[in-house]
Short mmCIF file of C-alpha atoms and ligand atoms in Angstrom, two decimals:
data_model
loop_
_atom_site.label_atom_id
_atom_site.label_comp_id
_atom_site.label_asym_id
_atom_site.label_seq_id
_atom_site.Cartn_x
_atom_site.Cartn_y
_atom_site.Cartn_z
CA UNK V 1 14.22 17.16 -5.61
CA UNK V 2 14.12 18.15 -1.93
CA UNK V 3 17.00 20.73 -1.20
CA UNK V 4 19.98 19.41 0.84
CA UNK V 5 19.54 22.30 3.27
CA UNK V 6 15.96 21.41 4.20
CA UNK V 7 16.91 19.00 7.03
CA UNK V 8 18.78 21.54 8.84
CA UNK V 9 15.93 24.25 8.80
CA UNK V 10 13.32 21.39 9.69
CA UNK V 11 15.37 20.04 12.68
CA UNK V 12 16.33 23.64 13.99
CA UNK V 13 12.44 24.38 13.90
CA UNK V 14 11.66 21.09 15.62
CA UNK V 15 14.26 21.47 18.20
CA UNK V 16 13.03 25.17 19.00
CA UNK V 17 9.71 23.54 20.11
CA UNK V 18 7.17 20.99 19.33
CA UNK V 19 4.06 19.19 20.65
CA UNK V 20 4.70 17.31 24.03
CA UNK V 21 3.00 13.81 23.28
CA UNK V 22 3.14 10.85 25.50
CA UNK V 23 4.85 8.66 22.93
CA UNK V 24 7.47 11.27 22.41
CA UNK V 25 8.76 10.93 26.02
CA UNK V 26 9.90 7.52 25.48
CA UNK V 27 12.13 5.44 23.14
CA UNK V 28 10.49 2.26 24.01
CA UNK V 29 9.72 0.45 20.56
CA UNK V 30 6.53 -0.99 21.88
CA UNK V 31 5.08 2.30 22.82
CA UNK V 32 6.27 3.92 19.60
CA UNK V 33 4.68 1.00 17.62
CA UNK V 34 1.56 1.15 19.54
CA UNK V 35 1.24 4.97 19.01
CA UNK V 36 1.87 4.84 15.21
CA UNK V 37 -0.75 2.15 14.77
CA UNK V 38 -3.18 4.03 16.76
CA UNK V 39 -2.43 7.25 14.93
CA UNK V 40 -3.24 5.78 11.45
CA UNK V 41 -6.63 7.51 10.47
CA UNK V 42 -7.12 9.03 14.06
CA UNK V 43 -6.44 12.43 15.43
CA UNK V 44 -3.68 12.76 18.05
CA UNK V 45 -6.13 14.18 20.63
CA UNK V 46 -8.32 11.18 20.18
CA UNK V 47 -5.61 8.57 20.44
CA UNK V 48 -4.00 9.91 23.67
CA UNK V 49 -6.55 8.46 26.15
CA UNK V 50 -6.53 5.05 24.25
CA UNK V 51 -2.97 4.97 24.35
CA UNK V 52 -2.61 5.49 27.89
CA UNK V 53 -5.42 2.86 28.65
CA UNK V 54 -4.00 0.32 26.33
CA UNK V 55 -0.55 0.60 28.13
CA UNK V 56 -2.12 0.25 31.55
CA UNK V 57 -3.66 -3.05 30.50
CA UNK V 58 -0.95 -4.28 28.13
CA UNK V 59 2.34 -2.58 29.21
CA UNK V 60 4.70 -4.58 26.99
CA UNK V 61 4.75 -7.04 24.13
CA UNK V 62 4.34 -10.04 26.51
CA UNK V 63 1.36 -8.64 27.95
CA UNK V 64 -0.35 -8.00 24.68
CA UNK V 65 0.80 -11.42 23.28
CA UNK V 66 -0.86 -12.90 26.18
CA UNK V 67 -4.19 -10.77 26.11
CA UNK V 68 -7.42 -12.46 25.08
CA UNK V 69 -9.36 -11.15 22.03
CA UNK V 70 -12.20 -9.48 23.91
CA UNK V 71 -9.65 -7.51 26.13
CA UNK V 72 -7.80 -6.08 23.20
CA UNK V 73 -10.87 -5.38 21.20
CA UNK V 74 -12.45 -3.65 24.07
CA UNK V 75 -9.31 -1.43 24.45
CA UNK V 76 -9.68 -0.55 20.84
CA UNK V 77 -13.32 -0.03 20.90
CA UNK V 78 -14.25 3.42 19.24
CA UNK V 79 -10.88 3.64 17.38
CA UNK V 80 -12.25 1.58 14.46
CA UNK V 81 -10.22 -0.31 11.90
CA UNK V 82 -10.21 -3.40 14.19
CA UNK V 83 -7.70 -5.33 11.90
CA UNK V 84 -5.01 -3.01 13.24
CA UNK V 85 -5.30 -4.21 16.81
CA UNK V 86 -5.74 -7.80 15.66
CA UNK V 87 -2.51 -7.54 13.65
CA UNK V 88 -0.78 -5.91 16.78
CA UNK V 89 -1.68 -8.79 18.71
CA UNK V 90 -0.55 -11.26 16.13
CA UNK V 91 2.62 -9.38 15.75
CA UNK V 92 3.28 -9.36 19.46
CA UNK V 93 2.80 -13.28 19.44
CA UNK V 94 5.44 -13.47 16.62
CA UNK V 95 7.81 -11.23 18.55
CA UNK V 96 7.44 -13.46 21.52
CA UNK V 97 7.89 -16.61 19.60
CA UNK V 98 10.72 -15.53 17.30
CA UNK V 99 12.40 -12.74 18.94
CA UNK V 100 12.26 -13.65 22.73
CA UNK V 101 9.85 -10.80 23.25
CA UNK V 102 12.24 -8.07 21.95
CA UNK V 103 10.95 -5.92 19.18
CA UNK V 104 13.68 -6.52 16.51
CA UNK V 105 16.10 -3.55 15.80
CA UNK V 106 15.88 -4.24 12.05
CA UNK V 107 13.82 -2.46 9.37
CA UNK V 108 13.24 -5.65 7.15
CA UNK V 109 12.33 -7.71 10.28
CA UNK V 110 9.97 -5.08 11.45
CA UNK V 111 8.37 -4.86 7.95
CA UNK V 112 7.80 -8.58 8.05
CA UNK V 113 5.51 -8.46 11.05
CA UNK V 114 1.70 -8.34 10.77
CA UNK V 115 0.22 -4.94 10.30
CA UNK V 116 3.66 -3.18 10.02
CA UNK V 117 4.17 -1.39 6.67
CA UNK V 118 6.91 0.75 5.38
CA UNK V 119 5.95 3.85 7.35
CA UNK V 120 5.54 2.19 10.63
CA UNK V 121 8.67 0.19 10.13
CA UNK V 122 10.50 3.38 9.30
CA UNK V 123 9.08 5.12 12.35
CA UNK V 124 9.87 2.37 14.96
CA UNK V 125 13.39 1.82 13.24
CA UNK V 126 14.34 5.48 13.38
CA UNK V 127 12.65 6.67 16.53
CA UNK V 128 13.37 3.76 18.80
CA UNK V 129 16.62 2.30 17.35
CA UNK V 130 18.25 5.35 15.59
CA UNK V 131 18.26 3.44 12.22
CA UNK V 132 18.32 5.91 9.17
CA UNK V 133 14.97 4.89 7.39
CA UNK V 134 12.43 7.48 6.44
CA UNK V 135 8.90 7.10 7.63
CA UNK V 136 6.72 8.38 4.74
CA UNK V 137 2.87 8.54 5.12
CA UNK V 138 0.26 10.65 3.51
CA UNK V 139 1.40 13.60 5.53
CA UNK V 140 4.95 13.40 4.48
CA UNK V 141 3.88 12.90 0.83
CA UNK V 142 1.74 16.15 0.96
CA UNK V 143 4.84 18.02 2.33
CA UNK V 144 7.17 16.64 -0.31
CA UNK V 145 4.67 17.36 -3.16
CA UNK V 146 4.13 20.99 -1.97
CA UNK V 147 7.84 21.62 -1.20
CA UNK V 148 9.00 20.27 -4.67
CA UNK V 149 5.99 21.45 -6.62
CA UNK V 150 5.17 17.92 -7.72
CA UNK V 151 1.89 17.62 -9.50
CA UNK V 152 1.81 13.77 -9.85
CA UNK V 153 -0.50 11.84 -7.97
CA UNK V 154 0.88 10.82 -4.52
CA UNK V 155 -1.29 7.74 -4.32
CA UNK V 156 0.47 6.32 -7.37
CA UNK V 157 3.07 3.70 -6.08
CA UNK V 158 5.87 4.75 -8.31
CA UNK V 159 5.47 8.38 -7.20
CA UNK V 160 5.46 7.18 -3.64
CA UNK V 161 8.62 5.17 -4.10
CA UNK V 162 10.25 8.26 -5.67
CA UNK V 163 9.17 10.49 -3.07
CA UNK V 164 10.41 8.13 -0.37
CA UNK V 165 13.86 8.02 -1.98
CA UNK V 166 13.96 11.82 -1.96
CA UNK V 167 13.23 11.82 1.76
CA UNK V 168 15.95 9.18 2.39
CA UNK V 169 18.37 11.33 0.38
CA UNK V 170 18.08 14.21 2.89
CA UNK V 171 17.58 12.21 6.11
CA UNK V 172 20.40 13.00 8.57
CA UNK V 173 21.84 9.77 9.62
CA UNK V 174 22.77 11.17 13.05
CA UNK V 175 19.20 12.09 13.86
CA UNK V 176 16.78 9.95 11.80
CA UNK V 177 14.08 9.78 14.47
CA UNK V 178 13.97 13.44 15.16
CA UNK V 179 13.96 14.09 11.45
CA UNK V 180 11.04 11.81 10.78
CA UNK V 181 9.08 13.27 13.84
CA UNK V 182 9.84 16.73 12.59
CA UNK V 183 8.41 15.81 9.31
CA UNK V 184 5.29 14.38 10.93
CA UNK V 185 4.98 17.68 13.05
CA UNK V 186 5.31 19.89 9.98
CA UNK V 187 2.63 18.01 8.12
CA UNK V 188 0.31 17.90 11.27
CA UNK V 189 0.73 21.53 12.50
CA UNK V 190 1.87 23.75 9.61
CA UNK V 191 1.54 22.20 6.22
CA UNK V 192 -1.81 20.93 7.03
CA UNK V 193 -4.18 18.63 5.03
CA UNK V 194 -7.48 20.49 4.96
CA UNK V 195 -7.53 24.21 3.91
CA UNK V 196 -4.58 26.49 3.61
CA UNK V 197 -1.30 25.59 4.84
CA UNK V 198 0.23 28.01 7.41
CA UNK V 199 3.16 29.09 5.09
CA UNK V 200 3.78 32.16 7.33
CA UNK V 201 4.87 29.89 10.13
CA UNK V 202 6.70 27.52 7.99
CA UNK V 203 10.40 26.93 8.63
CA UNK V 204 11.09 25.76 5.05
CA UNK V 205 8.83 28.34 3.11
CA UNK V 206 12.00 29.88 1.42
CA UNK V 207 12.79 26.39 -0.21
CA UNK V 208 9.04 25.58 -1.10
CA UNK V 209 7.91 25.56 -4.57
CA UNK V 210 4.25 25.63 -3.70
CA UNK V 211 4.76 28.73 -1.69
CA UNK V 212 6.78 30.57 -4.24
CA UNK V 213 4.46 29.47 -7.16
CA UNK V 214 1.39 29.85 -5.03
CA UNK V 215 0.33 26.34 -6.28
CA UNK V 216 -0.50 24.77 -2.85
CA UNK V 217 -4.25 24.98 -3.37
CA UNK V 218 -3.90 22.15 -6.07
CA UNK V 219 -1.24 20.30 -4.27
CA UNK V 220 -1.20 17.27 -3.38
CA UNK V 221 -2.61 15.75 -6.49
CA UNK V 222 -4.75 12.56 -5.91
CA UNK V 223 -6.32 10.00 -8.33
CA UNK V 224 -9.94 10.57 -8.21
CA UNK V 225 -11.55 7.91 -5.89
CA UNK V 226 -14.26 5.69 -6.89
CA UNK V 227 -17.72 6.20 -5.21
CA UNK V 228 -18.35 4.09 -2.09
CA UNK V 229 -20.95 1.36 -2.27
CA UNK V 230 -23.98 2.14 -0.19
CA UNK V 231 -25.59 -0.84 1.72
CA UNK V 232 -29.01 -0.31 3.39
CA UNK V 233 -29.43 -2.39 6.55
CA UNK V 234 -32.13 -2.96 9.03
CA UNK V 235 -30.43 -2.97 12.53
CA UNK V 236 -32.13 -4.54 15.46
CA UNK V 237 -31.95 -3.67 19.09
CA UNK V 238 -33.37 -7.02 20.63
CA UNK V 239 -34.53 -6.56 24.33
CA UNK V 240 -35.74 -9.42 26.57
CA UNK V 241 -36.00 -8.93 30.35
CA UNK V 242 -33.45 -5.94 30.69
CA UNK V 243 -30.92 -7.88 28.37
CA UNK V 244 -29.61 -7.05 24.94
CA UNK V 245 -29.33 -9.56 22.30
CA UNK V 246 -26.00 -9.74 20.21
CA UNK V 247 -24.47 -11.88 17.53
CA UNK V 248 -21.08 -12.36 16.20
CA UNK V 249 -20.06 -11.26 12.58
CA UNK V 250 -18.62 -13.72 10.08
CA UNK V 251 -15.07 -15.12 10.47
CA UNK V 252 -13.90 -12.83 7.54
CA UNK V 253 -14.48 -9.74 5.66
CA UNK V 254 -15.60 -6.27 7.08
CA UNK V 255 -15.46 -6.21 11.00
CA UNK V 256 -14.65 -9.98 11.09
CA UNK V 257 -15.67 -11.77 14.23
CA UNK V 258 -16.73 -8.48 16.04
CA UNK V 259 -19.96 -8.55 18.10
CA UNK V 260 -22.65 -6.64 16.62
CA UNK V 261 -26.47 -5.89 16.74
CA UNK V 262 -28.43 -8.41 14.47
CA UNK V 263 -29.31 -6.98 11.22
CA UNK V 264 -30.87 -7.69 7.84
CA UNK V 265 -28.89 -6.47 4.72
CA UNK V 266 -31.88 -4.78 3.24
CA UNK V 267 -34.27 -1.94 4.40
CA UNK V 268 -37.47 -3.40 5.87
CA UNK V 269 -40.67 -1.52 6.85
CA UNK V 270 -42.30 -2.46 10.15
CA UNK V 271 -44.75 -5.08 8.75
CA UNK V 272 -42.12 -6.74 6.53
CA UNK V 273 -39.84 -6.96 9.42
CA UNK V 274 -42.34 -8.51 11.69
CA UNK V 275 -42.97 -11.23 8.91
CA UNK V 276 -39.31 -11.92 8.80
CA UNK V 277 -38.82 -12.28 12.63
CA UNK V 278 -41.96 -14.50 12.74
CA UNK V 279 -40.23 -16.72 10.23
CA UNK V 280 -37.19 -16.77 12.33
CA UNK V 281 -39.30 -17.75 15.46
CA UNK V 282 -38.74 -14.45 17.31
CA UNK V 283 -41.71 -13.73 19.88
CA UNK V 284 -42.14 -10.06 19.15
CA UNK V 285 -43.89 -8.15 21.88
CA UNK V 286 -43.34 -4.66 20.46
CA UNK V 287 -41.43 -2.98 17.59
CA UNK V 288 -40.42 0.66 17.82
CA UNK V 289 -38.48 2.63 15.03
CA UNK V 290 -35.34 4.23 15.97
CA UNK V 291 -33.70 7.18 14.24
CA UNK V 292 -31.80 6.19 11.07
CA UNK V 293 -28.07 6.27 11.27
CA UNK V 294 -25.25 6.17 8.73
CA UNK V 295 -21.76 4.86 9.16
CA UNK V 296 -18.89 5.37 6.60
CA UNK V 297 -16.17 2.79 6.19
CA UNK V 298 -13.27 3.14 3.70
CA UNK V 299 -15.11 1.50 0.69
CA UNK V 300 -18.63 1.21 1.90
CA UNK V 301 -21.37 3.20 3.62
CA UNK V 302 -24.04 1.69 5.85
CA UNK V 303 -27.45 3.41 5.70
CA UNK V 304 -29.29 2.01 8.70
CA UNK V 305 -32.93 1.87 9.73
CA UNK V 306 -33.15 0.87 13.43
CA UNK V 307 -35.88 -0.97 15.39
CA UNK V 308 -36.03 -1.54 19.21
CA UNK V 309 -37.52 -4.99 19.49
CA UNK V 310 -39.04 -6.08 22.68
CA UNK V 311 -39.37 -9.83 22.84
CA UNK V 312 -41.43 -12.23 25.01
CA UNK V 313 -38.82 -14.89 25.03
CA UNK V 314 -34.96 -14.85 24.15
CA UNK V 315 -34.57 -15.30 20.47
CA UNK V 316 -32.28 -18.28 19.50
CA UNK V 317 -28.85 -17.78 18.02
CA UNK V 318 -28.16 -14.52 20.06
CA UNK V 319 -25.99 -13.89 22.92
CA UNK V 320 -27.75 -12.10 25.68
CA UNK V 321 -25.99 -9.66 27.89
CA UNK V 322 -26.71 -7.09 30.42
CA UNK V 323 -26.24 -3.42 29.58
CA UNK V 324 -23.43 -3.42 32.04
CA UNK V 325 -21.67 -6.33 30.34
CA UNK V 326 -22.30 -4.53 26.93
CA UNK V 327 -20.39 -1.47 28.36
CA UNK V 328 -17.55 -3.30 30.02
CA UNK V 329 -16.89 -6.57 28.26
CA UNK V 330 -18.19 -6.55 24.75
CA UNK V 331 -16.49 -4.48 22.03
CA UNK V 332 -18.96 -3.43 19.42
CA UNK V 333 -18.02 -1.22 16.23
CA UNK V 334 -18.80 2.43 16.55
CA UNK V 335 -21.37 1.83 13.51
CA UNK V 336 -23.86 0.86 16.30
CA UNK V 337 -23.20 3.57 18.63
CA UNK V 338 -26.38 5.56 17.72
CA UNK V 339 -28.64 2.58 18.34
CA UNK V 340 -26.67 1.48 21.70
CA UNK V 341 -27.22 5.03 22.83
CA UNK V 342 -31.00 4.16 23.21
CA UNK V 343 -30.17 1.89 25.93
CA UNK V 344 -28.30 4.40 28.09
CA UNK V 345 -31.26 6.81 27.49
CA UNK V 346 -33.80 4.21 28.51
S1 SF4 R 1 5.68 26.77 2.49
FE1 SF4 R 1 3.53 26.33 2.95
S2 SF4 R 1 3.14 24.83 1.25
FE2 SF4 R 1 5.43 24.86 1.54
S3 SF4 R 1 5.85 23.35 3.01
FE3 SF4 R 1 5.61 25.14 4.21
S4 SF4 R 1 3.44 25.08 4.81
FE4 SF4 R 1 3.75 23.60 3.07
#
């Protein structure tokens, strides 16, 4: 169990100084919500410019609800996990339709919104509204596992529930937001994920079992992951008269409805590719190999062979855009970054 005195030491340390982050200068629930969604799987330094740019275009819930798909996808371009911004948009519409544009000051109501899980609901409820709910993500689970010397896998739902209850039991009801932020700060700056934790700087080292027992190298424990599936793709960069050919991905599944470079879901040598493009009626003038690229998603890896395809006529079924439009208006997943770079270099 987490010792009762933990919170006082943690808060005293947090109060003595912490990182000054843009979303910590506000209690606006919209800003806190946006920052928490952006911070999932993305580093703080990378998030800051996205956060500021997003707020300039969509400064509040109503503006986000009214934004069109290309606008919010473009604002998210490069952050990845596009379902996060789609859910933000859906939730903004629900908030406008159901709550008159005010984010509900209620943990259960927050949890019911699209894309808001237990951690995010806890963060918004506690930081924006002072509601005593814990915000427990992987960082907090790591701290708890080390602090209590818990060798159970932190990705097991029963273990997560138990650790959440332990955090709730020491959460000070007068400062839940500061406590949750202090936990995040400890996990991000001291009890860090990769490599050795900085126990010498830790305000709760005297309470920590992993520190006393020197067991931190094996904590936290995780269930071994299954190997990712590898998909070999042949990605095309079609060019005609200075334009670039794009297509939309399918309505559901990975990167649903995102724009992409056309591709075949198999590796193709130049001759085989020419034959396939002939069948599709593409009038190929020139075919040039590009440097191969790899992109890793959560459960799948794309290993991509690329070709720069110069055409004598625009191929059917593609949307033809200028490089300027591509930069300014079309959001493409970062998986294609290496190939799009070729346009910039041309
Ligand atoms: S003493 Fe070390 S292992 Fe324990 S909580 Fe602090 S940083 Fe983490």
